[in-house]
Amino acid sequence: MCGIVGITSSKPVSSMILNSLRKLEYRGYDSSGIATLHEGTIHEIKSEGRVDALEKNLNKSNLYGNIGIGHVRWATHGVPSTINAHPHSSENVSVVHNGIIENSTLLKKMLLKKGHKFKSQTDTEVITHLITEYLKKNDLKTSVIKMLKRLHGSFALGIIFKDQPDLIVGARRGSPLAVGYGPNENYLGSDSYALKSMTNKISYLNDGEFCILKKNNIDFFDENGTKVNKKILELSSNENNYEKGEYKHFMAKEIDEQPTTIKNCINEYIDKKNNDINIFNFPWKSKEISSIVLIGCGTAYHSCLMAKYWFEQITTFDVSVDIASEFRYRKNRFKKNALYIFVSQSGETADTYAALDLCNKHNMKTCAIVNVVESSIARDSKFVLPIHCGPEIGVASTKAFIGQMLVLYLLCIKLAKNRKDISKDIFNNKIKSLESLSNLIKKTLNTESDIQMVCNSFVEAKGSMFLGRGYSFPIALEGALKLKELAYVHAEGYPAGEMKHGPLALIEEGMPVVVIAPRDEYYKKTISNMQEVIARGAKVLLITNKNKDEIFSENIWQSIEVENTTEDLFPFLITIPLQKLAYYSALKKGYDIDKPRNLAKSVTVE
Ligand code: AGP
């Protein structure tokens, strides 16, 4: 995923664009660049690496102009390099792009035959030469319409033109694009984060639309050039959420925020006066839904796996889970009585959006569980349940994972009550238990000193295993993913009962293995699995709950005891030490915790 920004103003724009690029850097950070139009000439400055490198180059040579575009890149076509960084400019136009042009090879061949010279290995540069070609015989708007119709794939575009001193063209298909309204200036951006430091008045382009943005006016058009009107949304200004405060990393702040975000989310949904859960105009009656299909990617997929246990334990729904990038290619038998739930922190993940789009095309019941309510997945789902955890800037998802699980759990028990799968008493007890969750998480955060003692072994080992049974298995997967994506070490989440069917061969002397075994119905069997790996030399980090009667002494390397709670709520608590393990492991290795290599906060390419 990349980030794009554009500004047309009555004053110089390069420093404003640079500031916006810093806010967009979580979307991609292997290179960046800015182009401005000044006195009839396009000037561009680009750098490999972080936005800091770009700033150094900008300081060396001023970039004048009251109109410009900027870009932070997460490479898809062409290695991270200055030449492949955006913008991609010719003498007449300059382009920034987020997405993938799937027919770029074909278009490049056609343009080369017409004498165009390419500098980069990117698909984006094709757009630069294609619009230049159309401008030879057409006016601006016609050229834009023709150009967009020739492109296959996904894009959010920002384009400036040598002969148009006061306008920026924006266009969207598949990748999100917003515009912002300012005082005698207007803005284009990949998302509201990029624009919030300049305005909280935002409009969003829908797929197929393009806009012509001037400093005092923005016109929107559909793919055929017919004007469309746009609502102006006023976004809440929560600027402080974008700062680290006293924390070294956003991730550390976001882990510690979890007691608060849990409380906020519970307050949003639990109606204390009527002892009920409010899911605000849920559009379907209980008898209209007989099965649930949960779909997501990465950490969001793990929250779907977790929800499957709750739906199976607490309701009579048929429940299935799918990875979004797999779901969309399955020969799906769409069921009219199924509710398709799309879980996505960013609400912009291309694979998850594609799965949603497929369900919409089959007129299925679709529900989004997202953190960004103005996102594409939220806007195109029939119903949205926000997780209310505030902006999550760290690329590794922590508070959003806990928030996703919480909203899924709330939806599960609410539907269970409506369908009379559980009695009102059981429902009331479950709601009552939730009242303590925030405080329990707060106490569990205090296990971090034990975690700091063990993380050396995880970063020095050639690999580690994370084992769990039942609902501890999705948490094992999530713990392994966190360690992989932050400390760049191999870690594998596995069902504890499956080790004897092969992976036990991996165990060797001193190998760190996390065993997640709260004292639940799976406990005894998981402890047996734990003994099997210890017998073969593993160093076991046991994650269990407090129990004064049974203190583990023999041959456990380290144990972390979370607070006692109901079985339903253990998944929230056992996640916390694993988030901390990944964080401190990455800290030991000195890696960039908020922007791990090769990753981006929202993957808007397939
Ligand atoms: C989370 O730690 C990962 N960085 C990643 O797997 C993420 O969960 C996945 O890309 C899905 O993102 P989404 O929730 O924004 O859809």
XYZ file of C-alpha atoms and ligand atoms in Angstrom:
622
model
C 0.000 0.000 0.000
C 1.251 3.523 -0.688
C 0.202 6.948 0.455
C -0.610 9.864 -1.797
C -1.276 13.535 -1.083
C -1.915 16.637 -3.203
C -2.370 20.310 -2.278
C -3.389 23.341 -4.311
C -3.117 26.579 -2.378
C -2.481 30.304 -2.453
C 0.852 29.671 -0.682
C 3.877 27.339 -1.176
C 2.926 23.709 -0.562
C 6.097 21.603 -0.311
C 6.405 21.711 3.505
C 2.678 20.961 3.951
C 3.026 17.987 1.619
C 6.087 16.778 3.535
C 4.139 16.964 6.793
C 1.287 14.953 5.293
C 3.715 12.355 3.990
C 4.920 11.827 7.549
C 1.346 11.006 8.563
C 1.057 8.638 5.622
C 4.381 6.897 6.234
C 2.674 4.001 8.048
C 1.144 3.066 4.681
C 4.476 2.482 3.038
C 7.999 3.633 3.605
C 10.582 2.300 1.199
C 10.840 5.594 -0.746
C 9.062 8.936 -1.176
C 8.873 12.045 -3.307
C 7.215 15.390 -4.062
C 6.525 17.219 -7.328
C 5.368 20.853 -7.633
C 4.449 23.147 -10.496
C 6.211 26.520 -10.438
C 6.226 29.109 -13.209
C 5.142 26.601 -15.853
C 7.694 23.928 -14.946
C 7.283 20.670 -13.019
C 9.980 20.112 -10.380
C 10.367 16.851 -8.472
C 12.503 15.601 -5.590
C 12.552 11.891 -4.645
C 14.466 9.730 -2.148
C 14.913 6.098 -1.264
C 14.130 5.222 2.352
C 12.086 7.152 4.901
C 10.570 10.604 4.624
C 13.524 11.940 6.660
C 15.745 11.278 3.649
C 13.345 13.239 1.446
C 13.392 16.136 3.892
C 17.198 16.238 3.726
C 17.023 16.502 -0.065
C 14.316 19.163 0.120
C 16.474 21.247 2.431
C 19.264 21.158 -0.120
C 17.153 22.452 -2.972
C 13.917 24.376 -2.370
C 10.817 23.161 -4.127
C 8.722 26.222 -4.994
C 5.118 26.217 -6.143
C 1.580 26.560 -4.764
C 0.431 23.254 -6.228
C 1.983 19.843 -5.756
C 1.676 16.114 -5.100
C 3.558 13.726 -2.797
C 3.902 9.974 -2.265
C 5.246 7.351 0.152
C 5.838 3.994 -1.498
C 5.440 0.323 -0.632
C 7.002 -1.327 -3.673
C 4.900 -3.572 -5.905
C 6.526 -3.193 -9.360
C 10.210 -2.268 -9.316
C 12.671 -2.347 -6.447
C 12.670 0.405 -3.801
C 14.907 3.078 -5.348
C 14.934 6.799 -6.092
C 14.185 6.229 -9.764
C 11.185 4.009 -8.910
C 9.916 6.395 -6.247
C 6.862 8.476 -7.110
C 5.966 10.999 -8.463
C 6.606 9.893 -12.027
C 6.938 12.991 -14.167
C 7.296 13.866 -17.798
C 7.762 17.411 -19.049
C 3.979 17.823 -19.121
C 2.530 15.825 -16.221
C 3.439 14.299 -12.864
C 1.655 11.315 -11.293
C 1.428 9.648 -7.869
C -0.366 6.302 -7.585
C -1.521 3.789 -4.996
C -2.539 0.385 -6.402
C -1.535 -1.885 -9.295
C -2.030 -1.326 -13.047
C -2.535 -4.884 -14.241
C -2.204 -4.111 -17.979
C 0.879 -1.915 -17.617
C 3.106 -4.191 -19.725
C 0.758 -4.010 -22.714
C 0.307 -0.246 -22.399
C 4.062 0.260 -22.037
C 4.691 -1.613 -25.304
C 2.127 0.584 -27.086
C 3.630 3.788 -25.673
C 7.209 2.771 -26.470
C 6.114 2.279 -30.090
C 4.810 5.872 -30.011
C 8.256 7.056 -28.933
C 7.744 7.487 -25.216
C 10.878 7.028 -23.110
C 10.557 5.275 -19.740
C 12.892 5.854 -16.796
C 11.568 3.469 -14.120
C 10.522 -0.161 -13.708
C 7.140 0.835 -12.268
C 3.629 0.264 -13.584
C 2.782 3.835 -12.544
C 4.980 5.516 -15.149
C 2.649 4.098 -17.797
C -0.027 6.492 -16.507
C 2.306 9.470 -16.959
C 2.884 8.684 -20.635
C -0.672 7.548 -21.352
C -2.259 10.811 -20.176
C 0.463 12.746 -22.034
C -0.496 10.871 -25.219
C -4.195 11.674 -24.849
C -3.514 15.353 -24.107
C -1.988 15.695 -27.583
C -5.477 15.477 -29.143
C -7.998 16.033 -26.324
C -8.887 18.553 -23.665
C -8.012 17.745 -20.053
C -11.294 16.148 -18.953
C -11.628 14.001 -22.081
C -7.995 12.900 -21.726
C -8.624 11.864 -18.105
C -11.766 9.897 -19.013
C -10.018 8.121 -21.903
C -6.955 7.366 -19.823
C -8.934 5.906 -16.903
C -10.919 3.654 -19.232
C -7.648 2.176 -20.569
C -6.347 1.232 -17.130
C -7.048 -2.238 -15.666
C -6.453 -2.893 -11.969
C -6.665 -0.659 -8.912
C -5.587 2.915 -8.446
C -5.847 6.077 -6.438
C -4.190 8.820 -8.483
C -3.005 12.408 -8.064
C -1.915 14.213 -11.246
C -0.615 17.745 -11.901
C -0.188 19.319 -15.340
C 2.363 21.776 -16.713
C -0.339 23.693 -18.600
C -2.838 23.739 -15.692
C -1.309 26.005 -13.002
C -4.182 25.706 -10.571
C -5.588 22.193 -10.626
C -4.938 18.632 -9.497
C -6.797 15.631 -10.897
C -7.655 12.824 -8.478
C -9.120 9.463 -9.536
C -10.143 6.318 -7.694
C -10.754 2.675 -8.497
C -10.268 0.121 -5.688
C -7.779 2.141 -3.636
C -9.249 4.770 -1.318
C -9.035 8.487 -2.065
C -10.312 11.466 -0.079
C -10.414 15.216 -0.637
C -10.189 17.863 2.085
C -11.521 21.422 2.148
C -9.296 24.183 3.480
C -9.156 27.992 3.669
C -8.298 29.106 0.104
C -6.702 25.720 -0.513
C -7.872 22.138 -1.045
C -6.318 18.735 -0.524
C -6.204 15.220 -1.950
C -5.163 12.238 0.195
C -5.187 8.444 0.516
C -7.088 8.679 3.787
C -8.276 11.124 6.389
C -5.119 10.691 8.500
C -3.112 12.440 5.789
C -5.500 15.386 5.752
C -6.540 15.692 9.405
C -3.648 17.960 10.309
C -4.977 20.452 7.713
C -8.755 20.010 7.814
C -11.552 17.909 9.252
C -13.889 18.567 6.305
C -13.580 15.552 4.049
C -15.336 13.963 1.041
C -14.626 10.541 -0.416
C -14.463 9.482 -4.035
C -16.315 6.307 -4.916
C -14.935 3.711 -7.282
C -14.811 4.966 -10.882
C -15.014 8.637 -9.934
C -12.483 11.383 -10.583
C -12.229 14.957 -9.359
C -10.758 18.251 -10.523
C -9.422 20.015 -7.477
C -8.715 23.772 -7.400
C -7.889 25.882 -4.381
C -11.408 27.312 -4.170
C -13.479 24.570 -5.757
C -13.629 20.781 -6.228
C -15.723 19.144 -8.977
C -16.508 15.437 -8.946
C -17.353 13.301 -11.977
C -18.324 9.723 -12.700
C -16.328 7.608 -15.188
C -18.223 9.155 -18.118
C -17.608 12.722 -17.002
C -21.079 13.383 -15.552
C -20.928 15.659 -12.528
C -21.696 14.062 -9.141
C -22.407 15.787 -5.845
C -20.513 14.919 -2.683
C -21.402 15.155 0.985
C -18.861 17.024 3.102
C -18.170 14.992 6.275
C -16.950 16.661 9.463
C -14.507 14.278 11.178
C -13.879 14.362 14.916
C -10.545 15.953 15.669
C -8.625 13.547 17.862
C -5.175 14.850 17.040
C -3.692 13.607 20.344
C -4.349 10.051 19.165
C -1.729 10.584 16.531
C 1.055 11.307 18.995
C 3.215 8.837 20.959
C 3.187 10.948 24.111
C 5.754 9.576 26.568
C 6.004 6.263 24.717
C 8.975 5.269 22.569
C 6.708 3.579 20.024
C 3.081 3.751 18.962
C 2.875 -0.009 19.516
C 3.846 0.330 23.187
C 1.232 3.075 23.614
C -1.432 1.067 21.824
C -0.788 -2.065 23.946
C -1.107 -0.018 27.116
C -4.219 1.757 25.795
C -6.144 -1.521 25.687
C -7.831 -1.207 29.107
C -9.175 2.168 27.939
C -10.168 1.098 24.446
C -11.959 -1.962 25.858
C -13.855 0.279 28.263
C -14.775 2.738 25.492
C -15.995 -0.037 23.236
C -18.063 -1.642 25.996
C -19.590 1.742 26.807
C -20.501 2.162 23.140
C -22.377 -1.110 22.970
C -23.618 -2.079 26.421
C -26.854 -0.408 27.490
C -26.430 -0.551 31.278
C -29.909 0.796 31.976
C -31.636 -2.024 30.111
C -28.836 -4.544 30.688
C -28.623 -5.146 26.961
C -26.235 -4.887 24.032
C -27.112 -2.216 21.512
C -26.206 -3.137 17.940
C -27.921 -0.082 16.517
C -30.459 -0.920 13.788
C -29.105 -4.360 12.981
C -31.038 -4.787 9.706
C -31.889 -8.477 9.854
C -34.306 -10.531 11.955
C -32.964 -13.616 13.771
C -34.872 -16.008 11.522
C -33.262 -14.477 8.432
C -29.820 -15.719 9.474
C -28.936 -19.391 9.892
C -25.167 -19.298 9.330
C -22.222 -16.976 9.846
C -19.208 -16.627 7.546
C -16.245 -14.742 9.051
C -13.665 -13.283 6.661
C -10.407 -11.386 7.223
C -6.629 -11.285 6.688
C -3.692 -11.633 9.070
C -4.548 -10.582 12.597
C -8.137 -9.876 11.568
C -8.358 -13.481 10.371
C -7.181 -14.618 13.791
C -9.984 -12.665 15.443
C -12.389 -14.459 13.067
C -10.953 -17.837 14.134
C -11.426 -16.786 17.761
C -15.048 -15.742 17.117
C -15.792 -19.133 15.578
C -15.256 -20.742 19.004
C -17.605 -18.295 20.669
C -20.302 -18.683 17.988
C -20.032 -22.481 18.217
C -20.094 -22.507 22.039
C -22.844 -19.927 22.535
C -25.137 -20.084 19.498
C -26.683 -22.662 17.147
C -25.385 -20.965 13.993
C -23.357 -22.877 11.437
C -20.062 -20.988 11.467
C -17.199 -20.914 8.980
C -14.064 -18.807 8.656
C -12.033 -17.957 5.592
C -8.922 -16.009 4.705
C -10.123 -13.231 2.402
C -7.555 -13.911 -0.339
C -8.754 -17.553 -0.430
C -12.477 -16.866 -0.109
C -12.591 -14.740 -3.231
C -11.339 -17.581 -5.465
C -13.393 -20.370 -3.917
C -16.314 -21.809 -5.816
C -18.478 -20.308 -3.123
C -21.978 -21.545 -2.670
C -23.478 -18.298 -1.480
C -26.261 -18.868 1.042
C -29.067 -16.317 1.271
C -29.478 -16.988 5.004
C -25.794 -16.476 5.725
C -24.405 -13.338 7.334
C -20.975 -12.507 5.893
C -18.850 -10.632 8.454
C -15.757 -8.769 7.202
C -13.191 -7.932 9.859
C -10.623 -5.289 9.012
C -8.878 -2.718 11.197
C -8.107 -0.345 8.311
C -11.208 -1.176 6.303
C -9.058 -0.900 3.172
C -7.418 -4.336 2.815
C -7.744 -5.170 -0.870
C -8.337 -8.903 -0.394
C -11.008 -8.318 2.225
C -12.651 -5.634 0.097
C -12.620 -7.974 -2.904
C -14.355 -10.670 -0.850
C -16.950 -8.094 0.263
C -17.461 -6.928 -3.303
C -18.098 -10.541 -4.361
C -20.728 -10.952 -1.640
C -22.352 -7.658 -2.589
C -22.550 -8.804 -6.206
C -24.478 -11.868 -4.948
C -26.653 -9.612 -2.814
C -25.568 -11.280 0.434
C -26.026 -9.904 3.953
C -22.733 -8.121 4.709
C -21.484 -6.702 7.996
C -18.170 -4.909 8.522
C -16.276 -4.841 11.819
C -13.731 -2.048 11.331
C -11.761 0.587 13.159
C -12.006 3.216 10.406
C -15.689 3.973 9.876
C -15.092 6.079 6.770
C -13.185 3.241 5.087
C -14.180 1.490 1.855
C -15.162 -1.781 3.560
C -17.367 0.121 6.014
C -18.948 2.233 3.288
C -19.746 -0.721 1.055
C -21.072 -3.109 3.696
C -24.780 -3.206 4.490
C -24.087 -2.854 8.210
C -21.089 -1.629 10.224
C -19.962 -2.315 13.791
C -17.038 0.006 14.657
C -14.488 -1.215 17.229
C -13.939 2.287 18.656
C -10.265 1.839 19.567
C -8.988 5.086 18.052
C -6.321 5.312 15.334
C -3.907 2.372 15.400
C -0.656 3.658 13.917
C 1.708 0.790 14.744
C 1.753 -1.587 11.766
C 1.498 -4.585 14.104
C -2.106 -4.689 15.231
C -2.669 -4.898 18.991
C -5.574 -2.836 20.398
C -7.493 -3.365 17.169
C -7.171 -7.149 17.554
C -8.568 -6.988 21.074
C -11.270 -4.606 19.815
C -12.211 -6.902 16.936
C -12.536 -9.839 19.322
C -14.655 -7.788 21.710
C -17.132 -6.621 19.050
C -17.368 -10.145 17.643
C -18.058 -11.453 21.151
C -20.713 -8.790 21.796
C -22.401 -9.564 18.460
C -22.277 -13.290 19.270
C -23.997 -13.051 22.663
C -26.523 -10.499 21.400
C -27.578 -12.728 18.504
C -27.561 -15.744 20.834
C -29.992 -13.972 23.138
C -32.231 -12.820 20.284
C -32.420 -16.391 18.964
C -32.935 -17.752 22.452
C -29.801 -19.859 22.115
C -28.995 -18.673 25.627
C -31.266 -17.682 28.505
C -31.608 -14.089 29.687
C -29.751 -15.094 32.882
C -26.768 -16.462 30.985
C -26.810 -13.352 28.802
C -26.871 -11.131 31.894
C -23.991 -13.053 33.468
C -21.899 -12.649 30.340
C -22.536 -8.927 30.278
C -21.681 -8.713 33.965
C -18.356 -10.507 33.395
C -17.449 -7.933 30.754
C -17.541 -5.181 33.353
C -14.247 -6.459 34.798
C -12.455 -7.034 31.478
C -10.782 -3.623 31.289
C -9.349 -3.963 34.779
C -8.228 -7.544 34.176
C -6.327 -6.454 31.065
C -4.767 -3.632 33.068
C -3.496 -6.136 35.661
C -2.261 -8.503 32.953
C -0.181 -5.707 31.440
C 1.966 -5.978 34.577
C 3.422 -9.303 33.424
C 5.879 -7.453 31.212
C 8.929 -7.806 33.500
C 8.666 -11.618 33.255
C 8.363 -11.290 29.512
C 11.449 -9.094 29.230
C 13.446 -11.845 30.957
C 12.679 -14.440 28.283
C 12.668 -12.528 25.003
C 16.415 -12.989 24.442
C 15.876 -16.713 23.872
C 13.218 -16.049 21.251
C 15.368 -13.645 19.253
C 18.465 -15.861 19.421
C 16.720 -19.130 18.526
C 16.409 -20.231 14.926
C 12.694 -20.675 15.466
C 9.945 -21.045 18.065
C 6.517 -22.663 18.391
C 3.312 -21.260 19.888
C 0.898 -23.995 20.957
C -2.717 -23.907 22.099
C -5.928 -25.915 22.012
C -9.474 -24.716 21.463
C -9.745 -20.921 21.632
C -6.052 -20.744 22.665
C -5.097 -21.917 19.175
C -6.083 -18.664 17.350
C -4.227 -16.764 20.072
C -1.182 -18.973 19.465
C -1.373 -18.045 15.773
C -1.609 -14.357 16.652
C 1.324 -14.559 19.071
C 3.476 -16.205 16.415
C 2.496 -13.607 13.811
C 3.412 -10.762 16.159
C 6.877 -12.226 16.760
C 7.443 -12.856 13.054
C 6.426 -9.405 11.889
C 8.280 -7.498 14.609
C 11.457 -9.473 15.380
C 11.824 -11.052 11.922
C 12.340 -14.525 13.471
C 10.545 -17.701 12.462
C 7.672 -18.526 14.803
C 4.870 -20.986 14.178
C 1.438 -21.137 15.785
C 0.167 -24.698 15.919
C -2.657 -26.712 17.472
C -1.075 -28.332 20.555
C -2.701 -31.649 19.727
C -1.164 -31.689 16.279
C 2.501 -31.613 17.343
C 2.743 -35.415 17.533
C 1.671 -35.640 13.884
C 4.967 -34.244 12.580
C 6.136 -30.876 13.946
C 7.490 -32.587 17.106
C 10.469 -33.421 14.878
C 11.330 -29.719 14.955
C 11.863 -29.685 18.709
C 15.491 -29.635 19.772
C 17.469 -28.773 22.890
C 16.775 -25.248 24.075
C 14.081 -24.403 21.517
C 11.666 -21.831 22.997
C 8.038 -22.998 22.907
C 5.092 -20.942 24.154
C 2.334 -23.160 25.555
C -0.971 -21.400 26.127
C -2.937 -23.373 28.724
C -5.439 -21.529 30.892
C -7.177 -23.936 33.270
C -10.097 -24.636 30.945
C -11.570 -27.771 29.389
C -8.466 -28.247 27.233
C -5.983 -27.743 30.062
C -4.984 -31.302 30.948
C -4.461 -32.375 27.355
C -2.406 -29.272 26.607
C -0.192 -29.857 29.626
C 0.438 -33.387 28.297
C 1.459 -31.860 24.966
C 3.691 -29.496 26.908
C 5.444 -32.412 28.625
C 6.016 -34.023 25.210
C 7.994 -30.999 23.975
C 9.840 -30.587 27.280
C 10.901 -34.236 27.109
C 12.594 -33.396 23.820
C 14.530 -30.418 25.152
C 12.158 -27.479 24.576
C 12.244 -24.441 26.860
C 8.585 -23.827 27.671
C 7.069 -20.443 28.381
C 3.713 -21.398 29.896
C 0.878 -18.901 29.688
C -1.787 -19.935 32.188
C -4.029 -18.367 34.814
C -3.389 -17.825 38.493
C -4.032 -20.806 40.716
C -2.728 -20.914 44.266
C -3.244 -24.706 44.503
C -0.976 -25.705 41.666
C 2.392 -24.046 41.244
C 4.316 -25.308 38.310
C 7.904 -25.963 39.346
C 9.387 -28.912 37.526
C 11.050 -28.295 34.182
C 9.048 -25.207 33.177
C 11.440 -22.547 31.905
C 9.089 -19.630 32.735
C 5.388 -19.226 33.399
C 3.208 -16.181 33.058
C -0.026 -16.218 35.023
C -2.894 -14.060 33.816
C -5.799 -13.048 36.011
C -8.674 -15.430 36.564
C -11.858 -14.861 34.579
C -14.521 -16.782 32.653
C -13.522 -19.096 29.797
C -15.171 -16.683 27.362
C -12.774 -13.907 28.360
C -9.484 -15.775 28.675
C -8.574 -15.079 25.005
C -8.323 -11.362 25.776
C -5.949 -11.884 28.686
C -3.643 -14.524 27.181
C -3.052 -12.224 24.194
C -1.410 -9.509 26.279
C 1.860 -11.322 27.229
C 2.284 -12.364 23.584
C 1.991 -8.766 22.392
C 4.615 -7.769 24.952
C 6.873 -10.696 23.948
C 6.905 -9.521 20.346
C 7.439 -5.899 21.336
C 10.402 -6.550 23.654
C 11.940 -9.046 21.248
C 11.915 -6.419 18.507
C 13.274 -3.847 20.967
C 16.193 -6.195 21.766
C 16.974 -6.467 18.081
C 16.760 -2.711 17.616
C 14.237 -2.970 14.775
C 11.762 -0.281 13.766
C 8.801 -1.442 15.809
C 6.123 0.834 14.352
C 7.213 0.275 10.726
C 8.582 -3.281 10.353
C 10.431 -4.011 7.118
C 8.411 -5.025 4.032
C 5.074 -4.324 5.751
C 2.418 -1.619 5.567
C -0.459 -0.765 7.852
C -3.088 -1.585 5.311
C -2.369 -3.806 2.320
C -4.377 -2.270 -0.491
C -2.804 -4.455 -3.168
C -3.716 -8.083 -3.781
C -1.360 -7.177 11.882
O -0.403 -7.264 12.950
C -0.725 -7.398 10.563
N 0.151 -6.277 10.343
C -1.612 -7.682 9.388
O -1.721 -9.078 9.378
C -3.050 -7.110 9.361
O -3.802 -7.683 10.409
C -3.713 -7.510 8.035
O -2.990 -6.905 7.000
C -5.190 -7.100 7.944
O -5.284 -5.704 8.038
P -6.747 -5.068 8.286
O -7.192 -5.509 9.657
O -6.537 -3.583 8.187
O -7.666 -5.606 7.220
